[in-house]
Structure formats: structure tokens, C-alpha cells
Tab-separated table of C-alpha atoms in Angstrom:
chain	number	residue	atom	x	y	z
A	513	UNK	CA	0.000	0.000	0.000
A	514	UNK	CA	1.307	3.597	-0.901
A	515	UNK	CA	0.288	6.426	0.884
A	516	UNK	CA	0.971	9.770	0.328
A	517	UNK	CA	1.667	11.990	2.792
A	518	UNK	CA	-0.820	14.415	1.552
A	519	UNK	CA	-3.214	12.052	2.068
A	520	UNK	CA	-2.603	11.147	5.712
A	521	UNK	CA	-2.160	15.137	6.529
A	522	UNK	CA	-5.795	15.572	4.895
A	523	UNK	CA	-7.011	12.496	7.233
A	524	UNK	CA	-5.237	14.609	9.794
A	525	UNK	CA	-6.896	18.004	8.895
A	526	UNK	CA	-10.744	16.393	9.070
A	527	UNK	CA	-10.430	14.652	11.768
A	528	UNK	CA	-9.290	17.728	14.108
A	529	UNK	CA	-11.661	20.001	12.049
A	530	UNK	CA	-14.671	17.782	11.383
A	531	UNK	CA	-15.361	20.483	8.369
A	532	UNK	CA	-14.487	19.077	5.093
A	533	UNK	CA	-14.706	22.829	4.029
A	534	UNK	CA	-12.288	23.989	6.199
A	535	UNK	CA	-9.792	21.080	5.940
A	536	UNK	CA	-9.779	21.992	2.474
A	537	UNK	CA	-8.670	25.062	3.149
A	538	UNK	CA	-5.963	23.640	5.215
A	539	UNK	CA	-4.698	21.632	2.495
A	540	UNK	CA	-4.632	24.388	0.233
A	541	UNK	CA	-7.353	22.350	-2.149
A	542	UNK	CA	-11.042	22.994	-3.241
A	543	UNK	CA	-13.837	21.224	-1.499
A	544	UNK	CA	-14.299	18.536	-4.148
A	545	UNK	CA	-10.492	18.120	-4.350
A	546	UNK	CA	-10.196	17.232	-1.121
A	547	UNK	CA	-13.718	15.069	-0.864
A	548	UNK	CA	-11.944	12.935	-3.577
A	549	UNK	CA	-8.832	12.426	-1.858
A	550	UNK	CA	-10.567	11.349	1.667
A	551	UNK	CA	-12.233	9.115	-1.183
A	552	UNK	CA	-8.847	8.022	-2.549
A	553	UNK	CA	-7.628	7.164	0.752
A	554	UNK	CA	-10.515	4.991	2.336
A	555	UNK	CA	-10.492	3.198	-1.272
A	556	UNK	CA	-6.848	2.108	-0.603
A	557	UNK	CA	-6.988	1.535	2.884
A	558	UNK	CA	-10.582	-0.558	1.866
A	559	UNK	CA	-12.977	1.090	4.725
A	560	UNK	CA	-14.193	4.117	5.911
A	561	UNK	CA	-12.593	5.733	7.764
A	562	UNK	CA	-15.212	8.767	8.265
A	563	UNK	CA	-18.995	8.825	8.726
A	564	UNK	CA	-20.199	11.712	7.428
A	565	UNK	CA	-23.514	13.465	6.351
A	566	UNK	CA	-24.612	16.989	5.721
A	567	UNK	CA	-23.926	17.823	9.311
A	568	UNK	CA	-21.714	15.771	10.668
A	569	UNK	CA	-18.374	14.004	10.570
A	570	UNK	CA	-17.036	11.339	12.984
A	571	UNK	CA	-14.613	8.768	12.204
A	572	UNK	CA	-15.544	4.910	12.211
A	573	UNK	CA	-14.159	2.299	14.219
A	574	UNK	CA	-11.313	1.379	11.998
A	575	UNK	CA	-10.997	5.290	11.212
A	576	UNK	CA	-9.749	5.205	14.660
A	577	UNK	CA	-7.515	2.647	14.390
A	578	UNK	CA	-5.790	4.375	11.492
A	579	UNK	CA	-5.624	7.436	13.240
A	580	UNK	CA	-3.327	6.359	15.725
A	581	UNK	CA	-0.823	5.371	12.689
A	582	UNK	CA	-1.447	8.580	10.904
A	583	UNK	CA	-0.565	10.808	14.295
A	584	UNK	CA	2.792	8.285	15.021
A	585	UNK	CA	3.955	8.890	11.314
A	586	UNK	CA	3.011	12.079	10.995
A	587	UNK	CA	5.026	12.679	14.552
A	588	UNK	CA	8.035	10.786	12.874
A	589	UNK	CA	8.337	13.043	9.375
A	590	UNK	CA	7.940	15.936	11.965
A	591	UNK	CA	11.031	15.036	14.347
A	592	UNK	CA	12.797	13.924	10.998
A	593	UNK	CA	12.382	17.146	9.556
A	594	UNK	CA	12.964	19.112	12.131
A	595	UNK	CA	16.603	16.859	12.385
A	596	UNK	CA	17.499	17.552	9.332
A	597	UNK	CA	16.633	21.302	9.770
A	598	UNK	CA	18.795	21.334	13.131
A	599	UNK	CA	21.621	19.809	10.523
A	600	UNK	CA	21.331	21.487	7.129
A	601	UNK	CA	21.916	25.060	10.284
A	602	UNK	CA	24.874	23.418	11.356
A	603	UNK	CA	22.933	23.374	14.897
A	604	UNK	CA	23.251	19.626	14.913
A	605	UNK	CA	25.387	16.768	14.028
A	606	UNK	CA	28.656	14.117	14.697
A	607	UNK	CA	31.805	14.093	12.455
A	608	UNK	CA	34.565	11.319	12.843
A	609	UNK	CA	38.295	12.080	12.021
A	610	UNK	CA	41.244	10.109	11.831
A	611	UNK	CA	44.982	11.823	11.852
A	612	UNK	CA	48.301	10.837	12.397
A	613	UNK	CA	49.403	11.399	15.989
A	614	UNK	CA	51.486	14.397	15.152
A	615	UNK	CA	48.676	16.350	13.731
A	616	UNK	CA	46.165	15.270	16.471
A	617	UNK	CA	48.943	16.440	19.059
A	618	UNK	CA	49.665	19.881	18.128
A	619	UNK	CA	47.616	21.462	15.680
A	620	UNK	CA	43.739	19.734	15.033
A	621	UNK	CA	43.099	20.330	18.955
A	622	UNK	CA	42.607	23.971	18.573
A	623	UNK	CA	41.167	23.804	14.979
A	624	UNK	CA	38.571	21.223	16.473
A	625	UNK	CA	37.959	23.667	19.170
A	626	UNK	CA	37.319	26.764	16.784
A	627	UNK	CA	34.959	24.712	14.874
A	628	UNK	CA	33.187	23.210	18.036
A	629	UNK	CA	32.958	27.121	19.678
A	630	UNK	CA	30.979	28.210	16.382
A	631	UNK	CA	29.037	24.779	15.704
A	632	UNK	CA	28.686	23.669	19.703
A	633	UNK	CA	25.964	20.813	18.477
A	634	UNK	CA	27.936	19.261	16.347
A	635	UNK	CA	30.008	16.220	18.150
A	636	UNK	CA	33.622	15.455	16.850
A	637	UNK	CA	35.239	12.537	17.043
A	638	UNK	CA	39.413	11.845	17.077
A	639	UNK	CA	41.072	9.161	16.119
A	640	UNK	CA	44.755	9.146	16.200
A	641	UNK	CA	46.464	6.456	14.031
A	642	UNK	CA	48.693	5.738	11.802
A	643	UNK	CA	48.789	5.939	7.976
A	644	UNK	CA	47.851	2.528	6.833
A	645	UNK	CA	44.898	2.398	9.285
A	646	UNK	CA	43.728	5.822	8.866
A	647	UNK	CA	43.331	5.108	5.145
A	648	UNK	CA	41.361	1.300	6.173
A	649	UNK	CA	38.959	3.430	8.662
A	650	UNK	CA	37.944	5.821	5.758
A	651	UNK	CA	37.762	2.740	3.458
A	652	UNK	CA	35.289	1.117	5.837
A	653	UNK	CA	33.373	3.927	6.654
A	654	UNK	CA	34.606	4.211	10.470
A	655	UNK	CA	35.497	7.784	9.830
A	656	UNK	CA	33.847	10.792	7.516
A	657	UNK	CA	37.168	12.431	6.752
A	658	UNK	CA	41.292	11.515	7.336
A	659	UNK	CA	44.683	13.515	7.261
A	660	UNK	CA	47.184	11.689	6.053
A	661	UNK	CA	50.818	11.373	4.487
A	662	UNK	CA	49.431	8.799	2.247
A	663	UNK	CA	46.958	9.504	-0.212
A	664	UNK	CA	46.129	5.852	-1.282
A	665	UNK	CA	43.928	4.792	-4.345
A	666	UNK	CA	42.777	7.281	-6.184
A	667	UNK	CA	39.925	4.879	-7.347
A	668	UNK	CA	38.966	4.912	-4.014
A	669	UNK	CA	39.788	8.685	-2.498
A	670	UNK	CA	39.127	11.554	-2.943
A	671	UNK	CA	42.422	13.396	-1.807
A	672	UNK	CA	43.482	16.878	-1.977
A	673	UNK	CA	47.033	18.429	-0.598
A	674	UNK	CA	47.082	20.491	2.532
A	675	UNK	CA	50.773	21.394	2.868
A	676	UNK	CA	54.348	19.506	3.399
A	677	UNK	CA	55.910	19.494	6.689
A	678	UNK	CA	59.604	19.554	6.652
A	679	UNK	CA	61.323	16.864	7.901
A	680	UNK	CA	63.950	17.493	11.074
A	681	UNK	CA	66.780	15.299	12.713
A	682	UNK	CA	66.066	14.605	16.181
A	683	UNK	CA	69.880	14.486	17.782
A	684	UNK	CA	70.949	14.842	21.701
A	685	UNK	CA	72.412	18.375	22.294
A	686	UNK	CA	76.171	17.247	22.685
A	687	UNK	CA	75.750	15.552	19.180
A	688	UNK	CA	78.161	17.035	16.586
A	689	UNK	CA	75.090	17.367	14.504
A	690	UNK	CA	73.449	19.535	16.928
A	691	UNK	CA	76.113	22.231	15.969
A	692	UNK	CA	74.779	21.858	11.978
A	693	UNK	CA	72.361	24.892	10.614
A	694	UNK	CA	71.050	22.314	8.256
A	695	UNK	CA	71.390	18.658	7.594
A	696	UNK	CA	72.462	16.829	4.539
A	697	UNK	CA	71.558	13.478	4.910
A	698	UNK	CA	75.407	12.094	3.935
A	699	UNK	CA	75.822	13.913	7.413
A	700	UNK	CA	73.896	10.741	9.228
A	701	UNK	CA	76.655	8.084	7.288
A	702	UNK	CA	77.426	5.544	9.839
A	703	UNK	CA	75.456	7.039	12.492
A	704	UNK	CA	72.738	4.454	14.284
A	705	UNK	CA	68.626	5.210	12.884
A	706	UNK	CA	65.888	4.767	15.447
A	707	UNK	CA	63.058	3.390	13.016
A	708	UNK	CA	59.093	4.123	13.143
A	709	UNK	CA	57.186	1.567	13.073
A	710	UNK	CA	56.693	0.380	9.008
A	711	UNK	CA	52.790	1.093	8.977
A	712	UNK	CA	52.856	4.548	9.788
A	713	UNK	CA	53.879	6.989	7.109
A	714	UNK	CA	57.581	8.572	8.286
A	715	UNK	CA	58.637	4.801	8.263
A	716	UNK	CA	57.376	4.761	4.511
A	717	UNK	CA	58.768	7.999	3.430
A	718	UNK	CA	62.290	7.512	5.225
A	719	UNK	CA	63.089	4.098	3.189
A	720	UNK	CA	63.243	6.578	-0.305
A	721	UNK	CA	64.893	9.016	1.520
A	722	UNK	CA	67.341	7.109	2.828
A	723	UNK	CA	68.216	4.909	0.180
A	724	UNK	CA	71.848	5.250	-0.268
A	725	UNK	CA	72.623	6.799	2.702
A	726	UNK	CA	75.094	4.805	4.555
A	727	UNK	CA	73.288	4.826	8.273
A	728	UNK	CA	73.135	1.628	10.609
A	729	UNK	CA	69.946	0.041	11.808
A	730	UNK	CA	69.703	0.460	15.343
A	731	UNK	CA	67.299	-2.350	15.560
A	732	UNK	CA	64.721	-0.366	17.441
A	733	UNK	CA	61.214	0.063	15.866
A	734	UNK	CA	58.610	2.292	17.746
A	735	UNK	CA	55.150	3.620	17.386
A	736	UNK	CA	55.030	6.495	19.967
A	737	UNK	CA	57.116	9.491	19.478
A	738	UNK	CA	57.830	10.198	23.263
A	739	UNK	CA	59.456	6.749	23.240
A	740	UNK	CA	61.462	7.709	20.313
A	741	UNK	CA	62.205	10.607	22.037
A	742	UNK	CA	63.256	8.768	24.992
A	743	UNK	CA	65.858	6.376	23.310
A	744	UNK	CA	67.598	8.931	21.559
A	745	UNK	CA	67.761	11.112	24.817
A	746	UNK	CA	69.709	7.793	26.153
A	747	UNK	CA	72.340	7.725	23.698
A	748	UNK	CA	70.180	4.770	21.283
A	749	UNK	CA	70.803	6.440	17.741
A	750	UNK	CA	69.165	9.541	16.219
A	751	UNK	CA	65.852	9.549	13.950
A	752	UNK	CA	63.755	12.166	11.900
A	753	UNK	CA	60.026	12.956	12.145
A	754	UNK	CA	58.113	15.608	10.579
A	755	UNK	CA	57.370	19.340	12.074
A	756	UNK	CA	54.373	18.727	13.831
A	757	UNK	CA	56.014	15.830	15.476
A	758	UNK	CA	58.971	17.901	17.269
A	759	UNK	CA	56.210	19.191	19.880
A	760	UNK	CA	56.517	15.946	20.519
A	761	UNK	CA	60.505	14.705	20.540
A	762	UNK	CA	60.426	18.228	23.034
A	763	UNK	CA	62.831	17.619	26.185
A	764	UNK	CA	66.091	18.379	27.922
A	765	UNK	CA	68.606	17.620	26.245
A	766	UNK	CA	67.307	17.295	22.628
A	767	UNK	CA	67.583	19.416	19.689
A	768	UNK	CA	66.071	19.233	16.469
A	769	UNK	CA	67.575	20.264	12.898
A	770	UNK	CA	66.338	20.778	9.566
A	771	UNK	CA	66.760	18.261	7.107
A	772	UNK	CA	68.553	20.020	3.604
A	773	UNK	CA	67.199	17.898	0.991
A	774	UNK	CA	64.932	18.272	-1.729
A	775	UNK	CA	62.764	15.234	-1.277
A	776	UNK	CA	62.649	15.834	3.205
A	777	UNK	CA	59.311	17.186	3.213
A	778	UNK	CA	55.881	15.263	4.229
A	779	UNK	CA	52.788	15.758	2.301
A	780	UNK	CA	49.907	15.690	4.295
A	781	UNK	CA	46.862	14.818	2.261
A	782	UNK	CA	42.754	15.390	3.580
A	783	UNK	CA	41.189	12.454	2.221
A	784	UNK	CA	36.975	10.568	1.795
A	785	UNK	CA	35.498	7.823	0.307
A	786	UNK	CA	35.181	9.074	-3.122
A	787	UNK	CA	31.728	7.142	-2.960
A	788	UNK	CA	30.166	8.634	0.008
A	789	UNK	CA	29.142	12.146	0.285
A	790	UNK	CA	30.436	14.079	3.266
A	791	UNK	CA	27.309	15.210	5.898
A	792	UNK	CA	26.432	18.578	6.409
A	793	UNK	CA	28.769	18.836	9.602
A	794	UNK	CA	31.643	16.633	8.120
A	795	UNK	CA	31.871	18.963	4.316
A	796	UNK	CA	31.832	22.359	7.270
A	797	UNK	CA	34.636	20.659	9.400
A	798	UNK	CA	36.349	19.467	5.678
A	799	UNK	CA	36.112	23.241	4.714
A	800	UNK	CA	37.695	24.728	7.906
A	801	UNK	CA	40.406	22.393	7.281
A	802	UNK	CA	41.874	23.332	4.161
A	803	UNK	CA	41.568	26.844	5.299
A	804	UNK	CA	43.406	26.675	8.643
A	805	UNK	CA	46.538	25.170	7.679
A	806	UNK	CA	49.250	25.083	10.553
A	807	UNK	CA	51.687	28.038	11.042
A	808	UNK	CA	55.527	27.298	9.339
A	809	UNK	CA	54.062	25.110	6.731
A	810	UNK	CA	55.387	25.421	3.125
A	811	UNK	CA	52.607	26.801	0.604
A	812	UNK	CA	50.631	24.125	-0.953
């Protein structure tokens, strides 16, 4: 059975009025017009719904059996409309976001909380990961939007470039590097490399960066950058990480260099399904984004 929703708001309209004339008038429709469609509507239902006469109108048994369906759907379209009004103003809403730890440590905190102080209805949600499972949560749908170093399949993303960070040596202060302006990387030959681990992004970029550069493995692998931090603070071996990542190598006894090399930067990428369109909170937070790029960054 199909019902219109014109139909059940003129059921709605003559049974608060009991007037067929002035229903009518509700529903913006002549007398006749709407006669036939009270008509229409018993004939698919198949009863009255209404008795009526010249003076008259009261609804039938099974007229009040409909009416309780009528007033719960009628309720429902109301509360979804009124949703959807609350979103379409921004008033109401939840966006998901995954980021590398970097970014979610010293610059998306106080973008998230400009965009929550003008949109306070709107819940956000952080995820901080790395690169290969940011890119699987967009893929499955886990997340609206990601930033990323990687901008995977372009069959399956839609990616656009934010900026590149610049890339900087993380060295203890009595380090001989520590006295360099800049770094070439022939200046790390022989010297032991604290590794991230391989399924975040600097892992990825440092193997073609450091191809042919003459450094020792230290054997270490880690996923946190305080504890990459830490071993190099105890003498294990040296390591690079992006910009937004030396907020977190920051402690006594640590310095951090520029890299000097053509290729030391790190693209990060804002990334979607390129299936799934963004909701009305998710495209506003997507917006801010690529307008509020982080201080120091190189132009896109």
C-alpha cells in the first residue's frame, strides 16, 4: 500500500476540524479536491474511515484505528524534519576524524575547538592512528574524513594536498650534529637510525629518503614518538620525524635540525570515500580544514 503523505495530513486536517470545508482550506485544495482524496484514501486503505452526512463528521471504528498510525507517522516526518533542519543550520550533528598522531597532538586540537565554539551541536570525534589504518577506517566507513601522508587509491579517495611538513633530525644536544644549521643526509653516514614503526607513514617515506645513505639500523622500531624521544635522549641512535612531530621529541637535552634535501618534506593529504558524500557537519569541518593550515608550513 502507498500512501501519500498528503493524504494522511488531509485524514489529519478532518479529523481535528470535522469540516471538510475547512480542511480543504488547510490543504490548500477545493472542497471537491479534497472530498476525492478522503475518497482516494478509504479506497486504498478498503474502509471508511469517516462517517459523514450533511452535518456531521465522525470517524468509524477502523478510522480510529488508522488514526493512531497517521498521528505516530506524521510525529516521525515531523522530528525527521525538524533533524534535518537542526543539521542542514549546522545546529546539529557528529563528524569522525582520523589523523596521524602528530597532527592530532599539536595542531587539530585547537582547529577542532574553533569549529566546536561556532558549531557547539555538532560532536567530533578523534582518532589518532597511523597511515595505513587511517586510510582502512575511511575505506570502511569508520570515519567521515582523514589527514594523512598517504593519499592511497585514487579509485577509491578523494584526496586533496594540505601542505608539506619539513622533515627534522632529532639528535641529543652534545651531538656534533646539533652544531649543523642544516642537515644533509650524507651527514647521518654511519650514524645508528631509530626506526618508526613500518605502517605509519615517516617509516614509509624515510626508506626513499634514505636509500643510499650509509646509516646503521639500530634495531629499534617504535610507534610512539615520546618513546622515540626517549631512546635517543639515552644515547640509542638519532631519527627524523616531521614538524608537527617535534612538539613531541620536546625535552632536555634534545635538539632538532632541519633536514637540507629536496625530497625531506611530508605531504599531508585530507582524504573521503570518493563514494560517500560528506554530511552537512563533516563537508563544514572538511572546509575549515583546508583553510586553517598550521603556522611554518610550506605553501601548498
Amino acid at each position: 500500500m502507498n500512501l501519500s503523505g498528503r493524504l494522511i495530513d488531509a485524514f489529519l486536517a478532518l479529523e481535528e476540524t470535522r469540516r471538510f470545508s475547512i480542511a480543504a482550506q488547510r490543504c490548500h485544495v477545493s472542497p471537491s479536491a479534497f472530498s476525492q482524496m478522503i475518497g482516494r484514501l478509504e479506497e486504498k486503505v478498503g474502509t471508511r474511515l469517516f462517517d459523514r452526512d450533511t452535518r456531521n463528521v465522525a470517524l468509524t471504528p477502523e478510522g480510529e484505528v488508522f488514526s493512531s498510525g497517521a498521528h505516530r507517522i506524521a510525529a516521525e516526518i515531523h522530528a525527521s524534519m525538524t533533524e534535518l533542519n537542526e543539521r542542514s543550520l549546522l545546529r546539529k550533528g557528529r563528524v569522525s576524524i582520523a589523523a596521524p598522531p602528530s597532527l592530532a597532538a599539536a595542531w587539530l586540537p585547537q582547529l577542532m575547538a574553533n569549529f566546536k565554539a561556532d558549531h557547539p551541536g555538532i560532536d567530533i570525534r578523534l582518532h589518532d592512528v597511523v597511515s595505513d589504518r587511517c586510510l582502512d577506517m575511511i575505506a570502511r566507513g569508520e570515519v567521515d574524513l582523514g589527514l594523512n601522508a598517504q593519499r592511497g587509491n585514487d579509485l577509491e579517495f578523494d584526496t586533496r594536498l594540505l601542505f608539506n611538513e619539513r622533515l627534522y633530525l632529532i639528535c641529543r644536544e652534545d651531538d656534533p650534529l646539533a652544531n649543523l644549521k642544516h642537515i644533509r643526509l650524507s651527514d647521518l653516514k654511519d650514524r645508528d637510525f631509530i626506526h618508526t614503526v613500518r605502517s605509519g607513514s615517516v617509516w614509509q617515506q624515510m626508506q626513499g629518503l634514505l636509500s643510499g645513505t650509509k646509516i646503521r639500523d639500530s634495531g629499534l622500531e617504535v610507534a610512539q614518538f615520546g618513546t622515540l624521544a626517549g631512546l635517543i635522549s639515552s644515547g640509542f641512535g638519532i631519527s627524523i620525524v616531521p614538524q608537527l612531530a617535534v612538539y613531541l621529541c620536546n625535552r632536555p637535552g634534545l635538539v632538532a635540525c632541519p633536514i637540507k634535501a629536496r625530497k625531506a618534506l611530508r605531504p599531508i593529504y585530507i582524504i573521503k570515500r570518493k563514494d560517500r558524500s560528506l554530511s552537512v557537519a563533516a563537508q563544514a569541518l572538511w572546509n575549515q580544514i583546508e583553510k586553517s593550515l598550521p603556522g611554518g608550513m610550506l605553501d601548498k
